[in-house]
Coordinates of C-alpha atoms in Angstrom, one line a residue:
X24 CA -10.1 8.4 -15.5
X25 CA -10.9 10.0 -12.1
X26 CA -10.1 13.4 -10.7
X27 CA -11.5 15.2 -7.8
X28 CA -10.6 18.1 -5.6
X29 CA -10.1 17.4 -1.9
X30 CA -10.6 19.6 1.1
X31 CA -7.1 21.1 0.8
X32 CA -7.5 21.7 -2.8
X33 CA -5.5 18.9 -3.6
X34 CA -6.0 17.4 -7.0
X35 CA -5.1 13.7 -8.0
X36 CA -5.9 12.0 -11.3
X37 CA -5.7 8.2 -11.7
X38 CA -6.3 5.8 -14.6
X39 CA -8.8 3.7 -12.7
X40 CA -12.7 4.1 -13.2
X41 CA -15.7 2.1 -12.3
X42 CA -15.7 0.5 -15.7
X43 CA -12.3 -0.6 -15.4
X44 CA -12.4 -4.5 -15.1
X45 CA -10.9 -5.9 -11.8
X46 CA -11.1 -9.5 -13.2
X47 CA -8.8 -12.2 -14.4
X48 CA -9.2 -10.7 -18.0
X49 CA -7.6 -7.4 -16.5
X50 CA -4.1 -6.6 -15.8
X51 CA -3.7 -9.1 -13.0
X52 CA -4.0 -11.9 -15.6
X53 CA -0.3 -11.4 -15.8
X54 CA 0.2 -11.9 -12.2
X55 CA 0.5 -15.7 -12.4
X56 CA 3.0 -15.2 -15.2
X57 CA 5.0 -12.6 -13.1
X58 CA 5.1 -14.9 -10.0
X59 CA 6.1 -17.7 -12.5
X60 CA 9.0 -15.8 -14.2
X61 CA 10.2 -13.4 -11.6
X62 CA 9.0 -15.1 -8.4
X63 CA 12.0 -17.4 -8.2
X64 CA 14.5 -14.8 -8.8
X65 CA 12.9 -12.3 -6.2
X66 CA 12.7 -15.2 -3.7
X67 CA 16.3 -16.1 -4.2
X68 CA 17.4 -12.5 -3.7
X69 CA 15.1 -11.5 -0.8
X70 CA 14.3 -15.1 0.6
X71 CA 11.1 -13.6 2.2
X72 CA 9.7 -15.1 5.5
X73 CA 6.1 -14.7 5.5
X74 CA 4.1 -14.7 8.8
X75 CA 0.5 -14.7 9.6
X76 CA -0.7 -14.9 5.9
X77 CA -3.6 -17.0 7.3
X78 CA -5.0 -13.7 8.8
X79 CA -5.8 -12.4 5.4
X80 CA -9.6 -13.4 4.7
X81 CA -9.9 -15.7 1.7
X82 CA -12.8 -13.7 0.2
X83 CA -14.3 -10.3 0.2
X84 CA -13.0 -6.9 0.5
X85 CA -10.0 -6.2 2.6
X86 CA -7.8 -3.1 3.3
X87 CA -4.0 -4.1 3.6
X88 CA -2.3 -1.3 5.6
X89 CA 1.4 -1.4 6.3
X90 CA 4.7 0.5 6.7
X91 CA 6.7 1.6 3.6
X92 CA 10.5 1.4 3.8
X93 CA 11.8 1.3 0.2
X94 CA 10.9 0.9 -3.5
X95 CA 11.2 -2.9 -3.3
X96 CA 8.1 -3.3 -0.7
X97 CA 5.7 -2.9 -3.7
X98 CA 7.7 -5.5 -5.6
X99 CA 7.6 -8.1 -2.7
X100 CA 4.1 -7.6 -1.6
X101 CA 2.3 -8.9 -4.8
X102 CA 4.6 -12.1 -4.6
X103 CA 3.8 -13.2 -1.1
X104 CA 0.2 -12.0 -0.7
X105 CA -2.2 -15.1 -1.2
X106 CA -4.8 -12.9 -2.9
X107 CA -4.2 -10.2 -5.7
X108 CA -3.9 -6.7 -4.0
X109 CA -4.5 -3.6 -5.7
X110 CA -2.4 -0.5 -4.7
X111 CA -2.0 3.0 -5.9
X112 CA 1.5 4.0 -7.3
X113 CA 3.3 6.9 -9.0
X114 CA 2.5 6.9 -12.7
X115 CA 6.5 7.4 -13.2
X116 CA 6.6 3.6 -12.7
X117 CA 4.6 2.9 -15.9
X118 CA 5.6 5.9 -18.1
X119 CA 9.4 5.1 -18.1
X120 CA 11.2 4.9 -21.6
X121 CA 13.4 2.1 -22.9
X122 CA 13.5 -1.4 -21.9
X123 CA 13.7 -0.6 -18.3
X124 CA 10.5 1.5 -18.5
X125 CA 8.6 -1.1 -20.3
X126 CA 9.5 -3.9 -17.9
X127 CA 8.5 -1.8 -15.0
X128 CA 5.4 -0.9 -16.6
X129 CA 4.8 -4.6 -17.3
X130 CA 5.5 -5.7 -13.7
X131 CA 3.6 -3.0 -11.8
X132 CA 0.5 -2.9 -13.9
X133 CA 0.4 -6.7 -14.0
X134 CA 0.7 -6.9 -10.2
X135 CA -2.2 -4.7 -9.5
X136 CA -0.6 -1.1 -9.3
X137 CA -3.1 1.6 -10.2
X138 CA -1.0 4.6 -11.7
X139 CA -1.6 8.0 -10.2
X140 CA -0.8 11.2 -12.0
X141 CA 0.5 13.4 -9.2
X142 CA 1.1 16.6 -11.2
X143 CA -1.8 18.2 -9.4
X144 CA -0.8 17.4 -5.9
X145 CA -0.1 14.7 -3.5
X146 CA -2.8 12.3 -2.0
X147 CA -6.4 13.4 -2.3
X148 CA -10.0 12.4 -2.7
X149 CA -9.6 10.6 -5.9
X150 CA -7.2 8.0 -4.3
X151 CA -9.7 7.5 -1.7
X152 CA -12.5 6.9 -4.1
X153 CA -10.3 4.5 -6.2
X154 CA -9.8 2.4 -3.1
X155 CA -13.4 2.4 -2.5
X156 CA -14.4 1.1 -5.9
X157 CA -11.8 -1.8 -5.6
X158 CA -13.2 -2.7 -2.2
X159 CA -16.7 -2.7 -3.5
X160 CA -15.8 -5.1 -6.0
X161 CA -14.7 -7.5 -3.1
X162 CA -10.9 -7.2 -3.7
X163 CA -7.9 -6.3 -1.6
X164 CA -6.7 -2.8 -1.5
X165 CA -3.2 -2.0 -0.4
X166 CA -2.3 1.2 1.3
X167 CA 0.6 2.8 3.1
X168 CA -0.9 5.1 5.8
X169 CA 2.2 7.1 6.1
X170 CA 1.7 8.3 2.6
X171 CA 5.4 8.1 1.6
X172 CA 8.4 5.9 2.2
X173 CA 10.0 6.5 5.8
X174 CA 13.1 8.7 5.6
X175 CA 14.9 6.9 8.2
X176 CA 13.5 3.5 9.1
X177 CA 11.2 4.8 11.8
X178 CA 7.4 4.5 11.7
X179 CA 5.6 7.8 11.1
X180 CA 2.0 9.2 11.8
X181 CA -0.7 7.7 9.6
X182 CA -3.0 9.9 7.5
X183 CA -6.6 9.4 8.0
X184 CA -7.5 8.1 4.6
X185 CA -7.2 4.6 5.8
X186 CA -9.8 5.3 8.4
X187 CA -12.3 6.9 6.0
X188 CA -11.7 3.9 3.7
X189 CA -12.7 1.3 6.3
X190 CA -15.6 3.3 7.7
X191 CA -17.2 4.0 4.4
X192 CA -17.0 0.4 3.0
X193 CA -17.0 -1.8 6.2
X194 CA -13.9 -3.5 5.0
X195 CA -11.7 -4.9 7.7
X196 CA -8.1 -3.8 7.9
X197 CA -5.3 -6.3 7.9
X198 CA -2.0 -4.7 9.2
X199 CA 1.2 -5.6 7.9
X200 CA 4.8 -4.9 8.3
X201 CA 7.8 -5.0 5.9
X202 CA 10.9 -5.9 7.9
X203 CA 14.5 -5.4 6.5
X204 CA 13.8 -4.2 2.9
X205 CA 15.6 -0.9 3.9
X206 CA 18.7 -2.7 4.6
X207 CA 18.7 -4.2 1.2
X208 CA 17.9 -1.0 -0.6
X209 CA 19.1 1.9 1.6
X210 CA 17.2 5.2 0.7
X211 CA 15.1 3.4 -1.8
X212 CA 17.5 4.0 -4.8
X213 CA 19.9 1.9 -6.8
X214 CA 19.7 -1.9 -7.2
X215 CA 18.9 -3.9 -4.2
X216 CA 21.4 -6.2 -2.6
X217 CA 20.6 -9.9 -1.8
X218 CA 19.3 -10.5 1.7
X219 CA 16.5 -11.8 3.8
X220 CA 13.1 -9.9 4.3
X221 CA 10.2 -10.7 6.6
X222 CA 6.5 -9.8 5.7
X223 CA 4.2 -10.1 8.7
X224 CA 0.6 -9.9 8.7
X225 CA -1.6 -9.1 11.7
X226 CA -5.1 -10.1 12.6
X227 CA -8.0 -8.5 10.8
X228 CA -9.2 -5.1 12.6
X229 CA -12.8 -4.1 12.2
X230 CA -14.3 -0.8 13.1
X231 CA -18.2 -1.3 12.7
X232 CA -18.8 0.5 16.0
X233 CA -17.9 3.7 14.2
X234 CA -20.2 3.1 11.2
X235 CA -21.5 6.4 9.8
X236 CA -18.8 8.3 11.8
X237 CA -16.6 8.9 8.7
X238 CA -16.5 12.6 8.9
X239 CA -15.8 12.8 12.6
X240 CA -12.1 13.9 12.8
X241 CA -11.5 12.4 16.3
X242 CA -12.9 9.2 15.3
X243 CA -10.8 9.2 12.0
X244 CA -7.6 9.9 14.1
X245 CA -8.4 7.2 16.6
X246 CA -8.9 4.5 14.0
X247 CA -5.8 5.5 12.2
X248 CA -3.6 5.5 15.4
X249 CA -5.1 1.9 16.2
X250 CA -4.0 0.8 12.9
X251 CA -0.6 2.3 13.1
X252 CA -0.2 0.9 16.6
X253 CA -0.7 -2.7 15.1
X254 CA 1.9 -1.9 12.4
X255 CA 4.4 -0.6 14.9
X256 CA 3.9 -3.9 17.0
X257 CA 4.3 -6.0 13.9
X258 CA 7.4 -4.1 12.5
X259 CA 9.2 -3.4 16.0
X260 CA 9.9 0.3 14.6
X261 CA 10.2 3.3 16.5
X262 CA 7.1 5.5 16.3
X263 CA 7.5 9.2 15.5
X264 CA 4.2 11.3 16.0
X265 CA 4.6 13.4 13.0
X266 CA 4.0 13.2 9.3
X267 CA 6.8 11.6 7.2
X268 CA 6.4 14.3 4.6
X269 CA 7.2 17.0 7.3
X270 CA 10.2 15.0 8.4
X271 CA 11.5 14.9 4.8
X272 CA 11.1 18.6 4.4
X273 CA 12.9 19.6 7.6

């Protein structure tokens, strides 16, 4: 377990700790089975077209940063990414009841999701430190810099946690774009309908020139905006210079 208080008194608790094994013996030992069992079904439903997968380094820590349109984004990414990718998700995805709840828990924990208890608030330092631990073990860590799903299909301002993570660890950032998933599951609710989606990976971005400046808010904003610019170019989305959470609350 890990829990820390951020500068805005935000508390986040997650189930991952430094003792949690990120090895084939851990939850991702199920990933091959998930791909074998559900992969053909999801590929038939969504017919994913993958572009730029060769841009993902074959070894070492990598931050995967992209847009977030709907719920099925987190189902498609583990199936098309050539390496296992860990990402943080709501603990509701693994605490559901009944057959549906158990299947969701099996899928998401097996595909690399680290459940987060958000009862104490949204976001926070604990999520950042979880990502850092994953990267220090040479793994891929996936993050949606917008912090939540887009409310209207546009791309919103990124939060600077992505910048802190790359500057603290030195891991390169590979931007990616999910295209068309919102058309198959509008609003992120209900069963998705069949259709075609595209997952586009950009070239790795590195920010070693800013080493040691992970507390400079101007540098953090500049790095974050650079990543979001790449995501925008990959996705073709209209950019909105405000946080998605604020747009949802309006």
